Coordinates of C-alpha atoms in Angstrom, one line a residue:
X142 CA -6.0 13.9 14.0
X143 CA -3.1 13.4 11.7
X144 CA -1.9 17.1 11.7
X145 CA -1.6 17.0 15.4
X146 CA 0.2 13.7 15.4
X147 CA 2.7 15.1 12.9
X148 CA 3.6 17.8 15.3
X149 CA 3.9 15.7 18.5
X150 CA 5.0 12.4 16.9
X151 CA 8.0 11.8 19.0
X152 CA 6.3 12.5 22.3
X153 CA 3.2 10.5 21.4
X154 CA 4.9 7.8 19.4
X155 CA 2.1 8.1 16.9
X156 CA 2.1 5.8 13.9
X157 CA 0.3 7.3 10.9
X158 CA -0.4 6.4 7.3
X159 CA 0.1 6.8 3.6
X160 CA 1.9 6.0 0.3
X161 CA 3.8 7.4 -2.6
X162 CA 6.9 6.4 -4.2
X163 CA 9.2 7.5 -4.0
X164 CA 8.6 10.4 -4.8
X165 CA 7.8 11.4 -7.7
X166 CA 5.8 12.9 -9.6
X167 CA 3.5 13.0 -9.7
X168 CA 3.7 12.1 -8.6
X169 CA 5.0 11.4 -7.4
X170 CA 6.5 6.1 -4.6
X171 CA 7.2 2.7 -4.3
X172 CA 6.9 -4.1 2.7
X173 CA 6.6 -7.3 3.5
X174 CA 8.9 -9.1 6.0
X175 CA 12.0 -10.5 4.5
X176 CA 10.7 -10.0 1.0
X177 CA 10.8 -6.4 1.6
X178 CA 14.0 -6.5 3.6
X179 CA 14.0 -7.2 7.3
X180 CA 16.1 -4.1 8.0
X181 CA 19.1 -6.1 9.3
X182 CA 21.1 -6.5 6.1
X183 CA 23.6 -8.7 8.0
X184 CA 24.3 -6.7 11.1
X185 CA 23.7 -3.4 12.9
X186 CA 24.2 -0.2 10.9
X187 CA 27.4 1.7 11.4
X188 CA 28.8 4.9 10.3
X189 CA 31.3 4.9 7.3
X190 CA 31.9 3.5 3.9
X191 CA 30.6 4.4 0.4
X192 CA 27.1 3.8 -0.8
X193 CA 26.7 3.4 -4.5
X194 CA 23.4 4.2 -6.2
X195 CA 22.8 2.6 -9.6
X196 CA 19.9 4.2 -11.5
X197 CA 18.6 4.3 -15.0
X198 CA 17.3 7.9 -14.9
X199 CA 20.0 10.6 -14.7
X200 CA 19.8 12.9 -11.7
X201 CA 19.3 16.0 -13.9
X202 CA 18.3 19.5 -12.8
X203 CA 19.8 19.2 -9.3
X204 CA 18.5 22.6 -8.3
X205 CA 15.8 22.7 -5.6
X206 CA 13.7 25.0 -7.7
X207 CA 13.6 22.6 -10.7
X208 CA 13.1 19.3 -8.9
X209 CA 9.6 17.8 -8.7
X210 CA 9.8 15.6 -5.6
X211 CA 7.5 14.1 -3.0
X212 CA 8.6 14.3 0.6
X213 CA 11.8 16.0 -0.4
X214 CA 12.8 13.3 -2.8
X215 CA 15.3 10.5 -2.2
X216 CA 18.8 11.7 -3.4
X217 CA 17.8 15.4 -3.3
X218 CA 16.8 15.1 0.4
X219 CA 20.4 14.3 1.2
X220 CA 21.5 17.8 0.2
X221 CA 18.3 19.9 0.5
X222 CA 16.4 20.1 3.8
X223 CA 13.0 21.6 3.7
X224 CA 10.5 23.1 6.2
X225 CA 8.9 19.8 6.6
X226 CA 9.7 16.3 5.4
X227 CA 8.3 12.7 5.4
X228 CA 8.6 10.5 8.4
X229 CA 11.6 8.2 7.7
X230 CA 10.0 5.0 9.0
X231 CA 8.7 1.8 7.5
X232 CA 5.3 1.3 6.0
X233 CA 2.2 3.3 7.0
X234 CA 4.1 5.2 9.7
X235 CA 6.2 6.7 6.9
X236 CA 3.2 8.6 5.5
X237 CA 3.3 11.2 8.2
X238 CA 4.6 14.7 7.6
X239 CA 7.1 15.8 10.2
X240 CA 9.2 18.9 10.9
X241 CA 12.6 19.3 9.2
X242 CA 14.1 22.8 9.2
X243 CA 11.1 24.0 11.1
X244 CA 10.2 23.4 14.7
X245 CA 6.8 22.0 13.8
X246 CA 4.7 21.3 10.8
X247 CA 3.4 24.8 10.6
X248 CA 0.7 26.8 12.4
X249 CA -2.4 27.8 10.4
X250 CA -4.7 30.7 11.1
X251 CA -8.4 30.0 11.6
X252 CA -9.3 29.3 8.0
X253 CA -5.9 27.8 6.9
X254 CA -5.1 30.7 4.5
X255 CA -2.0 31.6 6.4
X256 CA 0.7 29.3 7.6
X257 CA 3.6 30.3 10.0
X258 CA 6.8 28.3 10.5
X259 CA 9.7 28.9 12.9
X260 CA 13.1 27.6 12.0
X261 CA 15.1 25.5 14.5
X262 CA 18.1 27.4 16.0
X263 CA 21.6 26.6 14.9
X264 CA 20.9 25.6 11.3
X265 CA 23.9 26.0 8.9
X266 CA 24.9 25.5 5.3
X267 CA 28.0 23.5 4.3
X268 CA 30.1 26.7 4.5
X269 CA 29.1 27.3 8.1
X270 CA 26.9 30.3 7.4
X271 CA 23.5 30.4 9.1
X272 CA 20.3 29.4 7.4
X273 CA 17.6 32.1 7.7
X274 CA 14.0 32.5 6.9
X275 CA 15.0 35.0 4.2
X276 CA 16.8 32.1 2.5
X277 CA 13.6 30.0 2.5
X278 CA 11.6 32.9 1.1
X279 CA 14.2 33.4 -1.7
X280 CA 14.3 29.7 -2.4
X281 CA 10.5 29.7 -3.0
X282 CA 10.6 32.9 -5.1
X283 CA 13.3 31.7 -7.5
X284 CA 11.1 28.6 -8.2
X285 CA 8.8 31.0 -10.1
X286 CA 11.5 32.0 -12.6
X287 CA 10.9 30.6 -16.1
X288 CA 14.5 29.5 -16.4
X289 CA 14.2 27.4 -13.3
X290 CA 10.8 25.8 -14.0
X291 CA 10.1 22.1 -13.4
X292 CA 8.9 22.0 -9.7
X293 CA 5.4 21.3 -8.4
X294 CA 2.8 23.8 -9.6
X295 CA 0.9 24.4 -6.4
X296 CA 2.7 27.5 -5.2
X297 CA 1.7 29.5 -8.3
X298 CA -1.9 28.6 -7.5
X299 CA -2.0 28.9 -3.8
X300 CA 0.2 31.9 -2.9
X301 CA -1.4 35.4 -3.1
X302 CA 0.2 37.0 -6.1
X303 CA 1.6 33.7 -7.4
X304 CA -0.4 33.6 -10.5
X305 CA 1.6 36.3 -12.3
X306 CA 4.8 36.4 -10.3
X307 CA 7.9 35.8 -12.5
X308 CA 10.6 35.3 -9.9
X309 CA 13.3 37.4 -8.3
X310 CA 15.5 37.8 -11.5
X311 CA 13.1 40.4 -13.0
X312 CA 11.3 43.4 -11.8
X313 CA 8.2 42.4 -13.8
X314 CA 6.8 40.2 -11.2
X315 CA 4.0 42.5 -9.8
X316 CA 0.6 41.0 -9.8
X317 CA -1.9 43.8 -10.6
X318 CA -5.0 41.8 -10.1
X319 CA -7.3 43.1 -7.4
X320 CA -8.3 39.5 -6.5
X321 CA -4.8 38.4 -5.7
X322 CA -3.3 41.6 -4.4
X323 CA -0.2 43.4 -5.5
X324 CA 3.5 42.6 -5.0
X325 CA 4.8 46.0 -3.8
X326 CA 8.3 44.5 -3.1
X327 CA 9.7 44.9 -6.6
X328 CA 11.0 41.5 -7.5
X329 CA 9.9 39.8 -4.2
X330 CA 6.7 38.1 -3.4
X331 CA 4.7 40.0 -0.7
X332 CA 2.7 37.0 0.3
X333 CA 5.8 35.5 1.9
X334 CA 6.8 37.4 5.0
X335 CA 9.9 37.1 7.2
X336 CA 9.5 39.2 10.3
X337 CA 12.8 37.9 11.7
X338 CA 15.6 35.4 10.8
X339 CA 13.7 32.4 12.1
X340 CA 10.1 33.1 11.2
X341 CA 8.4 32.8 7.8
X342 CA 4.7 33.3 7.0
X343 CA 2.9 32.2 3.8
X344 CA -0.3 34.0 2.8
X345 CA -2.6 32.0 0.6
X346 CA -5.5 33.0 -1.6
X347 CA -7.5 30.0 -0.5
X348 CA -7.6 27.6 2.4
X349 CA -5.0 24.8 2.2
X350 CA -5.1 22.4 5.1
X351 CA -2.4 20.3 3.5
X352 CA 0.2 23.0 3.2
X353 CA 2.6 21.0 5.5
X354 CA 2.7 18.3 2.8
X355 CA 3.5 20.9 0.2
X356 CA 6.3 22.2 2.4
X357 CA 8.2 18.9 1.9
X358 CA 8.9 19.9 -1.8
X359 CA 12.4 21.0 -2.5
X360 CA 11.1 24.5 -3.5
X361 CA 11.1 25.1 0.3
X362 CA 14.8 24.4 0.6
X363 CA 16.9 27.5 1.6
X364 CA 19.0 29.2 -1.0
X365 CA 21.1 32.2 0.0
X366 CA 20.6 35.0 -2.5
X367 CA 24.3 35.9 -2.5
X368 CA 25.3 32.4 -3.5
X369 CA 22.7 31.9 -6.3
X370 CA 24.2 31.3 -9.7
X371 CA 20.9 31.0 -11.5
X372 CA 20.8 28.1 -14.0
X373 CA 24.3 27.0 -12.9
X374 CA 23.3 26.6 -9.3
X375 CA 22.7 22.9 -9.9
X376 CA 26.4 22.4 -10.4
X377 CA 27.2 23.2 -6.8
X378 CA 24.1 24.0 -4.7
X379 CA 24.8 25.0 -1.1
X380 CA 23.9 22.1 1.1
X381 CA 21.6 22.3 4.1
X382 CA 21.5 18.5 4.5
X383 CA 24.0 15.8 5.7
X384 CA 25.8 15.7 2.3
X385 CA 27.3 18.2 -0.1
X386 CA 27.9 17.9 -3.8
X387 CA 31.5 17.5 -4.7
X388 CA 31.1 16.3 -8.3
X389 CA 28.2 16.7 -10.8
X390 CA 29.1 15.3 -14.2
X391 CA 27.5 14.3 -17.5
X392 CA 24.2 16.1 -16.9
X393 CA 23.4 14.1 -13.8
X394 CA 25.0 10.8 -14.8
X395 CA 27.5 11.0 -11.9
X396 CA 26.7 12.8 -8.7
X397 CA 29.3 12.4 -5.9
X398 CA 28.2 13.4 -2.4
X399 CA 30.4 13.7 0.7
X400 CA 29.6 14.7 4.3
X401 CA 28.6 18.2 5.1
X402 CA 30.7 19.1 8.2
X403 CA 28.2 21.7 9.4
X404 CA 25.2 19.4 9.3
X405 CA 23.9 18.7 12.8
X406 CA 22.2 15.5 13.6
X407 CA 20.6 17.1 16.7
X408 CA 18.6 19.3 14.4
X409 CA 17.8 16.5 11.9
X410 CA 16.5 13.3 13.6
X411 CA 15.1 12.0 10.3
X412 CA 18.2 11.4 8.2
X413 CA 20.6 8.8 9.7
X414 CA 23.4 9.6 7.1
X415 CA 25.5 6.5 7.9
X416 CA 27.8 6.4 4.8
X417 CA 30.7 8.8 4.5
X418 CA 30.2 9.0 0.7
X419 CA 27.3 8.5 -1.7
X420 CA 28.2 7.8 -5.3
X421 CA 25.2 8.1 -7.7
X422 CA 25.7 6.5 -11.1
X423 CA 22.9 7.0 -13.5
X424 CA 21.9 6.5 -17.1
X425 CA 22.5 2.7 -16.8
X426 CA 20.5 0.0 -18.5
X427 CA 17.9 -1.6 -16.2
X428 CA 19.1 -5.1 -16.9
X429 CA 22.7 -4.1 -16.2
X430 CA 21.6 -2.6 -12.8
X431 CA 19.8 -5.7 -11.7
X432 CA 22.6 -7.9 -12.8
X433 CA 25.2 -5.9 -10.9
X434 CA 23.1 -5.8 -7.8
X435 CA 22.5 -9.5 -8.0
X436 CA 26.2 -10.4 -8.5
X437 CA 27.2 -7.9 -5.8
X438 CA 30.9 -7.8 -6.5
X439 CA 33.2 -5.0 -5.4
X440 CA 31.4 -1.7 -4.8
X441 CA 28.2 -3.2 -6.0
X442 CA 27.9 -5.2 -2.8
X443 CA 27.2 -1.8 -1.2
X444 CA 24.8 -0.6 -3.9
X445 CA 21.1 0.2 -4.2
X446 CA 18.7 1.4 -6.8
X447 CA 15.9 3.9 -6.4
X448 CA 14.3 3.7 -9.8
X449 CA 14.8 0.2 -11.3
X450 CA 12.2 -2.5 -10.8
X451 CA 12.8 -6.2 -11.2
X452 CA 10.8 -7.8 -14.0
X453 CA 8.8 -11.0 -14.0
X454 CA 11.6 -13.2 -15.4
X455 CA 14.1 -11.7 -12.9
X456 CA 11.7 -12.3 -10.0
X457 CA 11.1 -15.9 -11.0
X458 CA 14.9 -16.5 -11.1
X459 CA 15.4 -14.8 -7.8
X460 CA 12.6 -16.8 -6.2
X461 CA 14.8 -19.9 -6.4
X462 CA 17.7 -18.2 -4.5
X463 CA 17.1 -17.5 -0.8
X464 CA 20.0 -15.2 -0.5
X465 CA 18.8 -13.0 -3.4
X466 CA 15.2 -13.2 -2.3
X467 CA 16.2 -11.8 1.1
X468 CA 17.6 -8.8 -0.7
X469 CA 14.4 -7.7 -2.5
X470 CA 12.7 -4.6 -1.1
X471 CA 9.0 -4.4 -1.7
X472 CA 7.1 -1.1 -1.7
X473 CA 3.8 0.4 -2.8
X474 CA 3.5 3.9 -4.1
X475 CA 0.3 5.9 -4.4
X476 CA -0.4 5.1 -8.0
X477 CA -3.4 3.8 -9.9
X478 CA -3.4 2.5 -13.5
X479 CA -6.8 2.9 -15.1
X480 CA -8.8 3.1 -18.3
X481 CA -9.8 6.7 -19.0
X482 CA -12.9 7.8 -20.9
X483 CA -13.5 11.1 -22.6
X484 CA -17.4 11.5 -22.5
X485 CA -17.2 14.2 -25.2
X486 CA -16.3 11.5 -27.7
X487 CA -19.0 9.0 -28.9
X488 CA -19.9 6.4 -27.8
X489 CA -18.4 7.2 -24.4
X490 CA -20.9 9.9 -23.9
X491 CA -23.3 7.1 -23.0
X492 CA -22.8 6.0 -19.4
X493 CA -24.1 2.5 -20.1
X494 CA -21.3 2.0 -22.7
X495 CA -18.8 3.0 -20.0
X496 CA -20.4 0.7 -17.5
X497 CA -20.4 -2.2 -19.9
X498 CA -16.7 -1.8 -20.4
X499 CA -16.2 -1.7 -16.6
X500 CA -18.1 -5.0 -16.3
X501 CA -16.2 -6.6 -19.1
X502 CA -12.7 -6.1 -17.8
X503 CA -10.7 -9.2 -16.9
X504 CA -8.4 -7.8 -14.1
X505 CA -6.6 -11.1 -13.8
X506 CA -5.4 -10.9 -17.4
X507 CA -4.6 -7.2 -17.0
X508 CA -2.5 -7.9 -13.8
X509 CA -0.7 -10.7 -15.6
X510 CA 0.1 -8.3 -18.5
X511 CA 1.5 -5.8 -16.1
X512 CA 4.0 -8.4 -14.7
X513 CA 1.9 -10.6 -12.5
X514 CA 0.5 -10.4 -9.0
X515 CA 4.0 -9.7 -7.6
X516 CA 4.1 -6.4 -9.5
X517 CA 0.5 -5.3 -9.7
X518 CA -2.6 -5.6 -7.4
X519 CA -6.1 -5.4 -8.9
X520 CA -8.0 -2.2 -8.2
X521 CA -11.7 -1.2 -8.2
X522 CA -11.2 2.2 -6.5
X523 CA -9.4 5.2 -7.9
X524 CA -7.7 6.0 -4.6
X525 CA -4.9 3.6 -3.5
X526 CA -5.8 1.1 -0.8
X527 CA -4.0 3.1 1.9
X528 CA -5.6 4.8 4.9
X529 CA -3.8 8.1 4.4
X530 CA -5.5 8.6 1.1
X531 CA -8.8 8.0 2.7
X532 CA -9.4 4.7 0.8
X533 CA -13.0 3.6 1.0
X534 CA -13.7 0.2 -0.5
X535 CA -16.2 0.1 -3.3
X536 CA -16.9 -1.8 -6.5
X537 CA -19.7 -0.1 -8.4
X538 CA -19.5 -2.5 -11.4
X539 CA -18.4 -5.8 -9.9
X540 CA -16.8 -7.9 -12.6
X541 CA -15.0 -10.3 -10.3
X542 CA -11.5 -11.4 -11.2
X543 CA -12.2 -12.3 -14.8
X544 CA -15.1 -10.0 -15.8
X545 CA -18.8 -10.3 -16.1
X546 CA -19.6 -10.6 -19.9
X547 CA -23.3 -11.2 -19.4
X548 CA -23.9 -8.0 -17.5
X549 CA -21.6 -6.1 -20.0
X550 CA -23.6 -7.4 -23.0
X551 CA -26.9 -6.5 -21.2
X552 CA -25.8 -2.9 -20.7
X553 CA -24.3 -2.6 -24.2
X554 CA -27.7 -3.7 -25.6
X555 CA -29.5 -1.1 -23.4
X556 CA -27.1 1.5 -24.8
X557 CA -28.3 0.5 -28.3
X558 CA -25.3 -1.5 -29.4
X559 CA -25.3 -5.2 -30.1
X560 CA -21.7 -4.8 -31.4
X561 CA -19.3 -1.9 -31.2
X562 CA -16.0 -0.9 -32.6
X563 CA -13.8 1.5 -30.5
X564 CA -10.2 2.7 -30.4
X565 CA -7.9 2.3 -27.3
X566 CA -4.9 4.6 -27.2
X567 CA -1.8 3.5 -25.3
X568 CA 2.0 4.0 -25.0
X569 CA 4.3 1.8 -27.0
X570 CA 7.0 1.8 -24.4
X571 CA 7.5 -1.8 -23.1
X572 CA 8.6 -0.8 -19.6
X573 CA 5.5 1.2 -18.8
X574 CA 2.2 -0.1 -17.3
X575 CA 0.3 1.7 -20.1
X576 CA 2.0 -0.8 -22.4
X577 CA 0.9 -2.8 -25.4
X578 CA 0.6 -5.9 -23.2
X579 CA -2.0 -4.3 -21.0
X580 CA -3.8 -2.8 -24.0
X581 CA -4.0 -6.3 -25.6
X582 CA -5.5 -7.7 -22.3
X583 CA -8.2 -5.1 -22.4
X584 CA -8.8 -5.8 -26.1
X585 CA -9.3 -9.5 -25.5
X586 CA -11.7 -9.0 -22.6
X587 CA -13.9 -6.6 -24.6
X588 CA -14.0 -8.9 -27.6
X589 CA -15.9 -11.4 -25.5
X590 CA -18.8 -9.0 -25.1
X591 CA -19.0 -7.9 -28.7
X592 CA -16.7 -4.8 -28.6
X593 CA -14.0 -4.7 -31.2
X594 CA -11.0 -2.7 -29.9
X595 CA -8.6 -1.2 -32.4
X596 CA -5.3 -0.4 -30.7
X597 CA -3.6 2.9 -31.3
X598 CA 0.0 2.8 -30.0
X599 CA 1.9 6.0 -29.7
X600 CA 5.5 6.8 -28.8
X601 CA 5.4 8.0 -25.2
X602 CA 5.8 11.7 -25.8
X603 CA 3.1 11.7 -28.4
X604 CA 1.0 9.6 -26.1
X605 CA 1.3 12.1 -23.3
X606 CA 0.6 15.0 -25.6
X607 CA -2.6 13.3 -26.8
X608 CA -4.0 12.3 -23.4
X609 CA -3.2 15.7 -21.9
X610 CA -4.6 17.9 -24.6
X611 CA -8.2 18.9 -23.7
X612 CA -9.1 19.5 -27.3
X613 CA -7.7 16.3 -28.6
X614 CA -8.1 13.8 -25.7
X615 CA -8.9 10.3 -27.1
X616 CA -12.2 8.8 -26.2
X617 CA -10.6 5.8 -24.6
X618 CA -7.1 5.4 -23.4
X619 CA -4.8 3.8 -20.8
X620 CA -3.5 6.2 -18.1
X621 CA -2.0 6.3 -14.7
X622 CA -1.8 8.8 -11.8
X623 CA 0.3 9.2 -8.7
X624 CA -0.1 11.5 -5.7
X625 CA 2.4 14.2 -4.8
X626 CA 1.9 13.4 -1.2
X627 CA -0.2 10.8 0.7
X628 CA -3.6 12.3 0.6
X629 CA -6.7 12.2 -1.6
X630 CA -6.3 15.9 -2.5
X631 CA -3.4 15.5 -5.1
X632 CA -5.1 12.4 -6.3
X633 CA -8.6 13.5 -7.0
X634 CA -8.4 17.3 -7.5
X635 CA -6.2 17.3 -10.6
X636 CA -8.4 14.6 -12.3
X637 CA -11.9 15.6 -11.3
X638 CA -11.9 19.3 -10.3
X639 CA -13.6 21.2 -13.1
X640 CA -11.6 24.4 -12.3
X641 CA -8.4 22.5 -13.1
X642 CA -9.4 21.8 -16.7
X643 CA -6.6 23.3 -18.8
X644 CA -7.4 24.4 -22.4
X645 CA -4.0 25.4 -23.5
X646 CA -1.6 23.2 -21.6
X647 CA -1.4 19.9 -19.8
X648 CA -4.9 18.9 -18.8
X649 CA -5.3 15.9 -16.4
X650 CA -9.1 16.0 -16.1
X651 CA -9.5 13.5 -18.9
X652 CA -13.3 13.5 -18.6
X653 CA -13.4 17.3 -18.3
X654 CA -15.8 16.8 -15.4
X655 CA -17.0 20.2 -14.0
X656 CA -19.6 19.3 -11.4
X657 CA -20.3 22.2 -9.0
X658 CA -21.1 19.7 -6.2
X659 CA -17.7 17.9 -6.7
X660 CA -15.8 21.2 -6.9
X661 CA -17.5 22.5 -3.8
X662 CA -16.7 19.3 -1.8
X663 CA -13.0 19.5 -2.9
X664 CA -13.0 23.1 -1.5
X665 CA -14.6 22.1 1.8
X666 CA -12.2 19.2 2.4
X667 CA -9.2 21.3 1.5
X668 CA -10.0 23.6 4.4
X669 CA -9.5 20.9 6.9
X670 CA -6.3 20.8 9.0
X671 CA -7.5 17.6 10.7
X672 CA -6.1 15.3 8.0
X673 CA -7.7 12.2 9.4
X674 CA -11.1 13.8 9.0
X675 CA -10.2 15.0 5.5
X676 CA -9.1 11.5 4.5
X677 CA -12.5 10.1 5.3
X678 CA -14.2 12.7 3.1
X679 CA -11.7 12.1 0.3
X680 CA -12.7 8.4 0.4
X681 CA -16.4 9.3 0.3
X682 CA -15.8 11.6 -2.7
X683 CA -13.9 8.9 -4.5
X684 CA -16.8 6.6 -4.1
X685 CA -19.2 9.2 -5.3
X686 CA -17.2 10.1 -8.4
X687 CA -16.8 6.4 -9.1
X688 CA -20.5 6.0 -9.7
X689 CA -20.1 8.2 -12.8
X690 CA -18.0 5.5 -14.6
X691 CA -15.5 8.1 -15.9
X692 CA -12.7 5.6 -15.5
X693 CA -12.1 1.9 -14.9
X694 CA -9.4 1.4 -12.2
X695 CA -7.2 -1.6 -13.2
X696 CA -4.4 -2.0 -10.7
X697 CA -2.0 -0.5 -8.3
X698 CA 1.7 -1.1 -9.1
X699 CA 4.1 -2.8 -6.6
X700 CA 7.8 -2.1 -6.6
X701 CA 10.4 -4.9 -6.3
X702 CA 13.9 -3.7 -6.1
X703 CA 17.2 -5.4 -5.3
X704 CA 19.8 -4.0 -2.9
X705 CA 23.4 -5.1 -2.3
X706 CA 24.5 -7.7 0.2
X707 CA 26.3 -5.2 2.5
X708 CA 23.4 -2.8 2.7
X709 CA 21.8 -2.5 6.1
X710 CA 18.8 -0.8 7.7
X711 CA 16.3 -1.1 5.0
X712 CA 13.4 1.4 5.4
X713 CA 10.6 1.6 2.8
X714 CA 7.8 3.9 3.6
X715 CA 4.3 4.0 2.1
X716 CA 5.0 7.6 1.2
X717 CA 7.7 6.7 -1.3
X718 CA 7.5 3.0 -1.8
X719 CA 11.2 2.7 -2.4
X720 CA 14.3 2.2 -0.2
X721 CA 15.2 5.5 1.7
X722 CA 18.8 6.1 1.1
X723 CA 19.0 8.5 4.0
X724 CA 18.6 5.5 6.3
X725 CA 20.9 2.8 4.9
X726 CA 24.3 1.8 6.1
X727 CA 27.0 -0.1 4.3
X728 CA 29.5 -0.6 7.1

């Protein structure tokens, strides 16, 4: 089973599975032979030199409590080690969760409501002081503080007392509910116990077989209480990883990292940490980043990007240059782009209307609108086509590559509509795969079956507010979802668990499905610590939900990113989908 393999990976040489970006967020990432990078980069990796990271998004909120990462993140994982982390290997093997600060991936009790971790001996911060279990506990507790919000929401839901805990900066954190217990420790959280300096125990209010995945989030990085500076901690967080922060300027636009002299490679086999210095430059224009990586002059010859894709035109140009083509890393993150229905809005309350739309979709035109087959792969399942997610092939409404207008018209007629006019809501941002181009491709396909689609384009913030507001969710809109770790749980539960419908905040259950049988199956699968067995059941559940036609899967995105000509040791896992900068060398 996958949980066992995670613990004994090195002894058993197990190769497991999964995908997600990069991390992020939700979601959190983005190989194929030389097109992905053959790992050589022009010679064997050596220690030394400066790696430059050119990104469009600033590395803001560089505080472990505020970061929303998957597998520890990319740049963050150079500074913040966590109880567990992702396996830093290529492809499917990189979807495995492995120990980081802990000696194993955690030991559950019989019903997975309690998880115990033991820290490795000899762990130290950048100042040479020891890392203790109390620091892990405090790091988790401070992530509950309102002023340090931004991290993943699971701890508030999973930990006993977490639902009303307000963090360690106030004495008002006691949870008086009889159901969740009471925090008797003043401003501490009693559901996290540290019986000694190397042992930490988490007590949960419900079974969580995937807790080792959650423990890769940066909220599980150690923070010594005596060194905490609250909202200013991001300026100089105390490093537990191979690099320490020496400069943090312009709200994350420049982050300079140098070696942490007290990091021990013997306790950290995952991070190679070849470069002496890592210089992260952010807030750059995407076209400028790709041009600099393509030209590769000066420091840019030893540069990478972790957030900037190549576009169709750039890919076409690079395809004619063998040297450049050999420097394109290809990855797949656990994302799906889909058409979402809100059955509370007519005519989408009629399943035959939803089925008709599913049959009408021309996925070839949609994929072309998303950048072509190099950047998008057609999807008929909600779960990504990766074993770790539990992917089970199905196509309940087979439209073929270009749609089935005849079957769509037949269903539309059965629904009482010869012709129909509907509104499709989408983002107006050109660089997003919920873009006007994709919306237009959907519009043209539905026109062929007698459905007139009026496009409603919204600025991205307004678009997100609309699709995540349970009271105002559009009847028909473009959406996308990515998993926080490689499993069906963070993919299906937020979208289809009726108990996760949020009435006064961000609601991701667009169909507001509240099916007791689906909810019950989610609970049953969540108890499993055998993650391979759980994956099969997630796949079966995906297939079962798919019959309800609550969405139309369109495509899974592909990441194509350049790296500099001096960059060696390219590793792109199916957990993140992007180059892992903890592995690269530039010397």
